[in-house]
Amino acid sequence: MLPGLESSGLPEDAIEVGRILDAWGVKGWVKILPHSASSEALFSSVRWFLQSPEAKHRPGFDAFAGTVILNVNESKTHSDSVVAKFEGIDDRTPAEALRGARIFVPRSAFPKAGKDEYYWVDLLGLNVVNREGVALGNVRDLMATGPHSVLCVEYTEEGQALERMIPFVAAYVDGVDLPGKTITVDWQPDY
């Protein structure tokens, strides 16, 4: 195992927030591909949990096995990605060995969302109902389309799994009740 890595269990509320793309420079920095356009979750935690990549992404990965934890000395936005420097990783060779590793942080470490702001991970699985109380399905995913996000709502009709897309904008979303696990929308089942 590389220096600076400490074996650990994954926190119960861990969320995958990015992946290490490659080494960045010669002093042990790594370049990260964040899973979100906003990197607050990466910057909110000074300890990141890493898991090895799936074999299809990096066959022969041997930097570590299982889950490890690393202390983040510094992280910052760089162009369209994030770069980070870990404690104990001081040159390019060990940084390169981490290529492909998946990055997790505890959900509890995320910064508090502002009023009418939500983390996508908190919307997954919520029930979607319209103003008349008709169940439209459950949020399976969200999609960024540029100007706004779209709810990918999964539902079943005549035994077949289907999906409807609902823009996640105030014109169609009346409210989000996280404790009640419900999103209320101005949308009809036949749209």
PDB file of C-alpha atoms in Angstrom:
ATOM      1  CA  MET A   1       0.000   0.000   0.000  1.00  0.00           C
ATOM      2  CA  LEU A   2       1.175   3.523  -0.808  1.00  0.00           C
ATOM      3  CA  PRO A   3       2.418   5.843   1.965  1.00  0.00           C
ATOM      4  CA  GLY A   4      -0.212   8.166   3.444  1.00  0.00           C
ATOM      5  CA  LEU A   5      -3.009   5.634   2.917  1.00  0.00           C
ATOM      6  CA  GLU A   6      -4.826   4.265   5.933  1.00  0.00           C
ATOM      7  CA  SER A   7      -7.246   1.326   5.696  1.00  0.00           C
ATOM      8  CA  SER A   8     -10.756   2.304   6.667  1.00  0.00           C
ATOM      9  CA  GLY A   9     -14.377   1.381   6.369  1.00  0.00           C
ATOM     10  CA  LEU A  10     -16.650   3.450   4.189  1.00  0.00           C
ATOM     11  CA  PRO A  11     -18.975   5.715   6.232  1.00  0.00           C
ATOM     12  CA  GLU A  12     -22.623   4.671   6.166  1.00  0.00           C
ATOM     13  CA  ASP A  13     -23.602   7.957   4.509  1.00  0.00           C
ATOM     14  CA  ALA A  14     -20.747   7.946   1.955  1.00  0.00           C
ATOM     15  CA  ILE A  15     -21.471   9.441  -1.462  1.00  0.00           C
ATOM     16  CA  GLU A  16     -19.234   8.984  -4.492  1.00  0.00           C
ATOM     17  CA  VAL A  17     -18.295  12.502  -5.582  1.00  0.00           C
ATOM     18  CA  GLY A  18     -15.519  11.994  -8.112  1.00  0.00           C
ATOM     19  CA  ARG A  19     -12.717   9.947  -9.593  1.00  0.00           C
ATOM     20  CA  ILE A  20      -8.951  10.516  -9.772  1.00  0.00           C
ATOM     21  CA  LEU A  21      -8.036  11.053 -13.428  1.00  0.00           C
ATOM     22  CA  ASP A  22      -4.258  11.192 -13.183  1.00  0.00           C
ATOM     23  CA  ALA A  23      -1.259  12.801 -11.550  1.00  0.00           C
ATOM     24  CA  TRP A  24      -1.021  16.573 -11.936  1.00  0.00           C
ATOM     25  CA  GLY A  25       2.503  17.975 -11.923  1.00  0.00           C
ATOM     26  CA  VAL A  26       5.503  16.393 -10.218  1.00  0.00           C
ATOM     27  CA  LYS A  27       4.839  17.170  -6.539  1.00  0.00           C
ATOM     28  CA  GLY A  28       2.172  14.543  -5.790  1.00  0.00           C
ATOM     29  CA  TRP A  29      -0.950  16.424  -6.863  1.00  0.00           C
ATOM     30  CA  VAL A  30      -3.787  14.562  -8.589  1.00  0.00           C
ATOM     31  CA  LYS A  31      -6.368  15.723 -11.119  1.00  0.00           C
ATOM     32  CA  ILE A  32      -9.974  14.863 -10.233  1.00  0.00           C
ATOM     33  CA  LEU A  33     -13.087  14.470 -12.336  1.00  0.00           C
ATOM     34  CA  PRO A  34     -15.938  15.596 -10.045  1.00  0.00           C
ATOM     35  CA  HIS A  35     -19.330  13.953 -10.567  1.00  0.00           C
ATOM     36  CA  SER A  36     -21.051  17.317 -10.133  1.00  0.00           C
ATOM     37  CA  ALA A  37     -20.655  20.677 -11.837  1.00  0.00           C
ATOM     38  CA  SER A  38     -20.334  22.126  -8.347  1.00  0.00           C
ATOM     39  CA  SER A  39     -17.419  20.819  -6.295  1.00  0.00           C
ATOM     40  CA  GLU A  40     -18.497  21.968  -2.825  1.00  0.00           C
ATOM     41  CA  ALA A  41     -18.782  18.383  -1.592  1.00  0.00           C
ATOM     42  CA  LEU A  42     -15.137  17.734  -2.485  1.00  0.00           C
ATOM     43  CA  PHE A  43     -13.998  20.943  -0.832  1.00  0.00           C
ATOM     44  CA  SER A  44     -16.139  20.408   2.280  1.00  0.00           C
ATOM     45  CA  SER A  45     -14.174  17.443   3.602  1.00  0.00           C
ATOM     46  CA  VAL A  46     -10.495  17.325   4.543  1.00  0.00           C
ATOM     47  CA  ARG A  47     -10.531  13.512   4.562  1.00  0.00           C
ATOM     48  CA  TRP A  48     -11.504  11.579   1.467  1.00  0.00           C
ATOM     49  CA  PHE A  49     -12.314   7.900   1.291  1.00  0.00           C
ATOM     50  CA  LEU A  50     -10.956   6.129  -1.776  1.00  0.00           C
ATOM     51  CA  GLN A  51     -11.994   2.828  -3.289  1.00  0.00           C
ATOM     52  CA  SER A  52     -10.266   1.079  -6.134  1.00  0.00           C
ATOM     53  CA  PRO A  53     -11.743   1.534  -9.600  1.00  0.00           C
ATOM     54  CA  GLU A  54     -13.861  -1.156 -11.189  1.00  0.00           C
ATOM     55  CA  ALA A  55     -11.621  -3.583 -13.075  1.00  0.00           C
ATOM     56  CA  LYS A  56     -13.000  -2.398 -16.424  1.00  0.00           C
ATOM     57  CA  HIS A  57     -11.757   1.151 -15.710  1.00  0.00           C
ATOM     58  CA  ARG A  58      -8.298   0.195 -14.485  1.00  0.00           C
ATOM     59  CA  PRO A  59      -7.262  -3.444 -14.751  1.00  0.00           C
ATOM     60  CA  GLY A  60      -4.278  -4.331 -12.564  1.00  0.00           C
ATOM     61  CA  PHE A  61      -4.878  -1.494 -10.070  1.00  0.00           C
ATOM     62  CA  ASP A  62      -2.655  -2.289  -7.079  1.00  0.00           C
ATOM     63  CA  ALA A  63      -2.187   0.968  -5.131  1.00  0.00           C
ATOM     64  CA  PHE A  64      -4.466  -0.389  -2.390  1.00  0.00           C
ATOM     65  CA  ALA A  65      -7.303  -2.823  -1.776  1.00  0.00           C
ATOM     66  CA  GLY A  66     -10.664  -2.138  -0.169  1.00  0.00           C
ATOM     67  CA  THR A  67     -11.258   1.342   1.217  1.00  0.00           C
ATOM     68  CA  VAL A  68      -8.589   3.783   2.358  1.00  0.00           C
ATOM     69  CA  ILE A  69      -8.720   7.256   3.795  1.00  0.00           C
ATOM     70  CA  LEU A  70      -6.468  10.154   2.841  1.00  0.00           C
ATOM     71  CA  ASN A  71      -5.995  13.548   4.447  1.00  0.00           C
ATOM     72  CA  VAL A  72      -6.357  16.351   1.898  1.00  0.00           C
ATOM     73  CA  ASN A  73      -3.709  19.061   2.329  1.00  0.00           C
ATOM     74  CA  GLU A  74      -5.155  21.277  -0.378  1.00  0.00           C
ATOM     75  CA  SER A  75      -7.785  21.136  -3.116  1.00  0.00           C
ATOM     76  CA  LYS A  76      -8.806  23.733  -5.654  1.00  0.00           C
ATOM     77  CA  THR A  77     -10.607  24.240  -8.944  1.00  0.00           C
ATOM     78  CA  HIS A  78      -8.380  24.082 -11.987  1.00  0.00           C
ATOM     79  CA  SER A  79      -9.967  24.687 -15.394  1.00  0.00           C
ATOM     80  CA  ASP A  80     -12.836  22.173 -15.750  1.00  0.00           C
ATOM     81  CA  SER A  81     -11.647  19.850 -12.998  1.00  0.00           C
ATOM     82  CA  VAL A  82     -10.318  19.829  -9.450  1.00  0.00           C
ATOM     83  CA  VAL A  83      -6.752  19.223  -8.322  1.00  0.00           C
ATOM     84  CA  ALA A  84      -5.751  18.010  -4.870  1.00  0.00           C
ATOM     85  CA  LYS A  85      -2.661  17.341  -2.787  1.00  0.00           C
ATOM     86  CA  PHE A  86      -2.748  14.571  -0.182  1.00  0.00           C
ATOM     87  CA  GLU A  87      -0.711  14.209   2.972  1.00  0.00           C
ATOM     88  CA  GLY A  88       2.128  11.712   2.424  1.00  0.00           C
ATOM     89  CA  ILE A  89       1.948  11.733  -1.392  1.00  0.00           C
ATOM     90  CA  ASP A  90       4.849  13.959  -2.368  1.00  0.00           C
ATOM     91  CA  ASP A  91       5.819  13.031  -5.910  1.00  0.00           C
ATOM     92  CA  ARG A  92       4.318  11.987  -9.210  1.00  0.00           C
ATOM     93  CA  THR A  93       4.804   8.201  -8.971  1.00  0.00           C
ATOM     94  CA  PRO A  94       2.416   7.514  -6.048  1.00  0.00           C
ATOM     95  CA  ALA A  95      -0.022  10.093  -7.456  1.00  0.00           C
ATOM     96  CA  GLU A  96      -0.071   8.193 -10.776  1.00  0.00           C
ATOM     97  CA  ALA A  97      -0.742   4.938  -8.898  1.00  0.00           C
ATOM     98  CA  LEU A  98      -4.055   6.400  -7.650  1.00  0.00           C
ATOM     99  CA  ARG A  99      -5.364   6.936 -11.209  1.00  0.00           C
ATOM    100  CA  GLY A 100      -8.935   5.669 -11.461  1.00  0.00           C
ATOM    101  CA  ALA A 101      -9.620   5.579  -7.703  1.00  0.00           C
ATOM    102  CA  ARG A 102     -13.166   6.516  -6.734  1.00  0.00           C
ATOM    103  CA  ILE A 103     -13.588   9.347  -4.190  1.00  0.00           C
ATOM    104  CA  PHE A 104     -16.242   9.281  -1.462  1.00  0.00           C
ATOM    105  CA  VAL A 105     -17.112  11.792   1.247  1.00  0.00           C
ATOM    106  CA  PRO A 106     -19.728  11.461   3.978  1.00  0.00           C
ATOM    107  CA  ARG A 107     -23.041  13.132   3.089  1.00  0.00           C
ATOM    108  CA  SER A 108     -22.937  14.698   6.559  1.00  0.00           C
ATOM    109  CA  ALA A 109     -19.820  16.656   5.473  1.00  0.00           C
ATOM    110  CA  PHE A 110     -21.608  18.383   2.564  1.00  0.00           C
ATOM    111  CA  PRO A 111     -22.181  22.117   3.078  1.00  0.00           C
ATOM    112  CA  LYS A 112     -25.734  23.057   3.967  1.00  0.00           C
ATOM    113  CA  ALA A 113     -27.808  23.702   0.853  1.00  0.00           C
ATOM    114  CA  GLY A 114     -29.353  27.134   0.501  1.00  0.00           C
ATOM    115  CA  LYS A 115     -33.069  27.884   0.433  1.00  0.00           C
ATOM    116  CA  ASP A 116     -34.700  26.078  -2.491  1.00  0.00           C
ATOM    117  CA  GLU A 117     -31.394  24.361  -3.325  1.00  0.00           C
ATOM    118  CA  TYR A 118     -30.975  20.592  -3.220  1.00  0.00           C
ATOM    119  CA  TYR A 119     -28.231  18.079  -3.712  1.00  0.00           C
ATOM    120  CA  TRP A 120     -29.161  15.630  -6.432  1.00  0.00           C
ATOM    121  CA  VAL A 121     -28.351  12.718  -4.139  1.00  0.00           C
ATOM    122  CA  ASP A 122     -31.104  13.902  -1.769  1.00  0.00           C
ATOM    123  CA  LEU A 123     -33.708  13.870  -4.559  1.00  0.00           C
ATOM    124  CA  LEU A 124     -33.033  10.313  -5.733  1.00  0.00           C
ATOM    125  CA  GLY A 125     -35.804   7.926  -4.730  1.00  0.00           C
ATOM    126  CA  LEU A 126     -38.316  10.655  -3.820  1.00  0.00           C
ATOM    127  CA  ASN A 127     -41.943  10.115  -4.804  1.00  0.00           C
ATOM    128  CA  VAL A 128     -43.272  12.543  -7.409  1.00  0.00           C
ATOM    129  CA  VAL A 129     -46.942  13.528  -7.251  1.00  0.00           C
ATOM    130  CA  ASN A 130     -48.882  16.167  -9.108  1.00  0.00           C
ATOM    131  CA  ARG A 131     -51.144  18.864  -7.630  1.00  0.00           C
ATOM    132  CA  GLU A 132     -54.119  16.506  -7.774  1.00  0.00           C
ATOM    133  CA  GLY A 133     -52.226  13.906  -5.725  1.00  0.00           C
ATOM    134  CA  VAL A 134     -51.682  11.510  -8.645  1.00  0.00           C
ATOM    135  CA  ALA A 135     -48.484   9.473  -8.194  1.00  0.00           C
ATOM    136  CA  LEU A 136     -46.173   9.986 -11.186  1.00  0.00           C
ATOM    137  CA  GLY A 137     -43.323   7.722 -10.051  1.00  0.00           C
ATOM    138  CA  ASN A 138     -39.984   7.923  -8.239  1.00  0.00           C
ATOM    139  CA  VAL A 139     -36.904   9.982  -9.071  1.00  0.00           C
ATOM    140  CA  ARG A 140     -34.420   7.523 -10.583  1.00  0.00           C
ATOM    141  CA  ASP A 141     -31.893  10.082 -11.791  1.00  0.00           C
ATOM    142  CA  LEU A 142     -31.373  13.715 -12.705  1.00  0.00           C
ATOM    143  CA  MET A 143     -29.963  15.037 -15.935  1.00  0.00           C
ATOM    144  CA  ALA A 144     -28.154  18.322 -16.494  1.00  0.00           C
ATOM    145  CA  THR A 145     -29.336  19.910 -19.723  1.00  0.00           C
ATOM    146  CA  GLY A 146     -27.443  23.188 -19.530  1.00  0.00           C
ATOM    147  CA  PRO A 147     -29.950  25.780 -18.393  1.00  0.00           C
ATOM    148  CA  HIS A 148     -31.633  23.502 -15.831  1.00  0.00           C
ATOM    149  CA  SER A 149     -31.838  19.967 -14.485  1.00  0.00           C
ATOM    150  CA  VAL A 150     -34.461  17.412 -15.436  1.00  0.00           C
ATOM    151  CA  LEU A 151     -36.010  14.831 -13.108  1.00  0.00           C
ATOM    152  CA  CYS A 152     -35.918  11.320 -14.598  1.00  0.00           C
ATOM    153  CA  VAL A 153     -39.010   9.788 -13.006  1.00  0.00           C
ATOM    154  CA  GLU A 154     -39.467   6.031 -13.208  1.00  0.00           C
ATOM    155  CA  TYR A 155     -42.950   4.501 -13.144  1.00  0.00           C
ATOM    156  CA  THR A 156     -44.682   1.272 -14.144  1.00  0.00           C
ATOM    157  CA  GLU A 157     -47.588   1.012 -16.552  1.00  0.00           C
ATOM    158  CA  GLU A 158     -49.162  -2.328 -17.463  1.00  0.00           C
ATOM    159  CA  GLY A 159     -46.160  -4.131 -15.962  1.00  0.00           C
ATOM    160  CA  GLN A 160     -43.658  -2.211 -18.069  1.00  0.00           C
ATOM    161  CA  ALA A 161     -41.018   0.104 -16.554  1.00  0.00           C
ATOM    162  CA  LEU A 162     -41.213   3.547 -18.166  1.00  0.00           C
ATOM    163  CA  GLU A 163     -39.690   6.951 -17.590  1.00  0.00           C
ATOM    164  CA  ARG A 164     -40.984  10.500 -17.764  1.00  0.00           C
ATOM    165  CA  MET A 165     -38.856  13.636 -17.802  1.00  0.00           C
ATOM    166  CA  ILE A 166     -39.931  16.642 -15.765  1.00  0.00           C
ATOM    167  CA  PRO A 167     -37.936  19.899 -15.828  1.00  0.00           C
ATOM    168  CA  PHE A 168     -36.707  20.705 -12.325  1.00  0.00           C
ATOM    169  CA  VAL A 169     -37.695  24.385 -12.472  1.00  0.00           C
ATOM    170  CA  ALA A 170     -40.101  26.509 -10.435  1.00  0.00           C
ATOM    171  CA  ALA A 171     -42.607  26.615 -13.329  1.00  0.00           C
ATOM    172  CA  TYR A 172     -43.247  22.870 -12.845  1.00  0.00           C
ATOM    173  CA  VAL A 173     -42.000  22.035  -9.347  1.00  0.00           C
ATOM    174  CA  ASP A 174     -44.309  23.309  -6.612  1.00  0.00           C
ATOM    175  CA  GLY A 175     -42.261  22.005  -3.720  1.00  0.00           C
ATOM    176  CA  VAL A 176     -39.775  19.499  -2.367  1.00  0.00           C
ATOM    177  CA  ASP A 177     -40.479  17.859   0.984  1.00  0.00           C
ATOM    178  CA  LEU A 178     -37.276  16.027   1.894  1.00  0.00           C
ATOM    179  CA  PRO A 179     -38.549  14.704   5.259  1.00  0.00           C
ATOM    180  CA  GLY A 180     -41.778  13.570   3.547  1.00  0.00           C
ATOM    181  CA  LYS A 181     -39.776  12.153   0.608  1.00  0.00           C
ATOM    182  CA  THR A 182     -42.068  13.849  -1.913  1.00  0.00           C
ATOM    183  CA  ILE A 183     -41.784  16.277  -4.806  1.00  0.00           C
ATOM    184  CA  THR A 184     -45.018  18.000  -5.848  1.00  0.00           C
ATOM    185  CA  VAL A 185     -45.227  19.086  -9.486  1.00  0.00           C
ATOM    186  CA  ASP A 186     -47.572  20.804 -11.931  1.00  0.00           C
ATOM    187  CA  TRP A 187     -47.497  17.914 -14.402  1.00  0.00           C
ATOM    188  CA  GLN A 188     -50.006  15.444 -15.759  1.00  0.00           C
ATOM    189  CA  PRO A 189     -49.498  11.704 -16.320  1.00  0.00           C
ATOM    190  CA  ASP A 190     -50.171  12.025 -20.048  1.00  0.00           C
ATOM    191  CA  TYR A 191     -47.516  14.711 -20.716  1.00  0.00           C
TER     192      TYR A 191
END
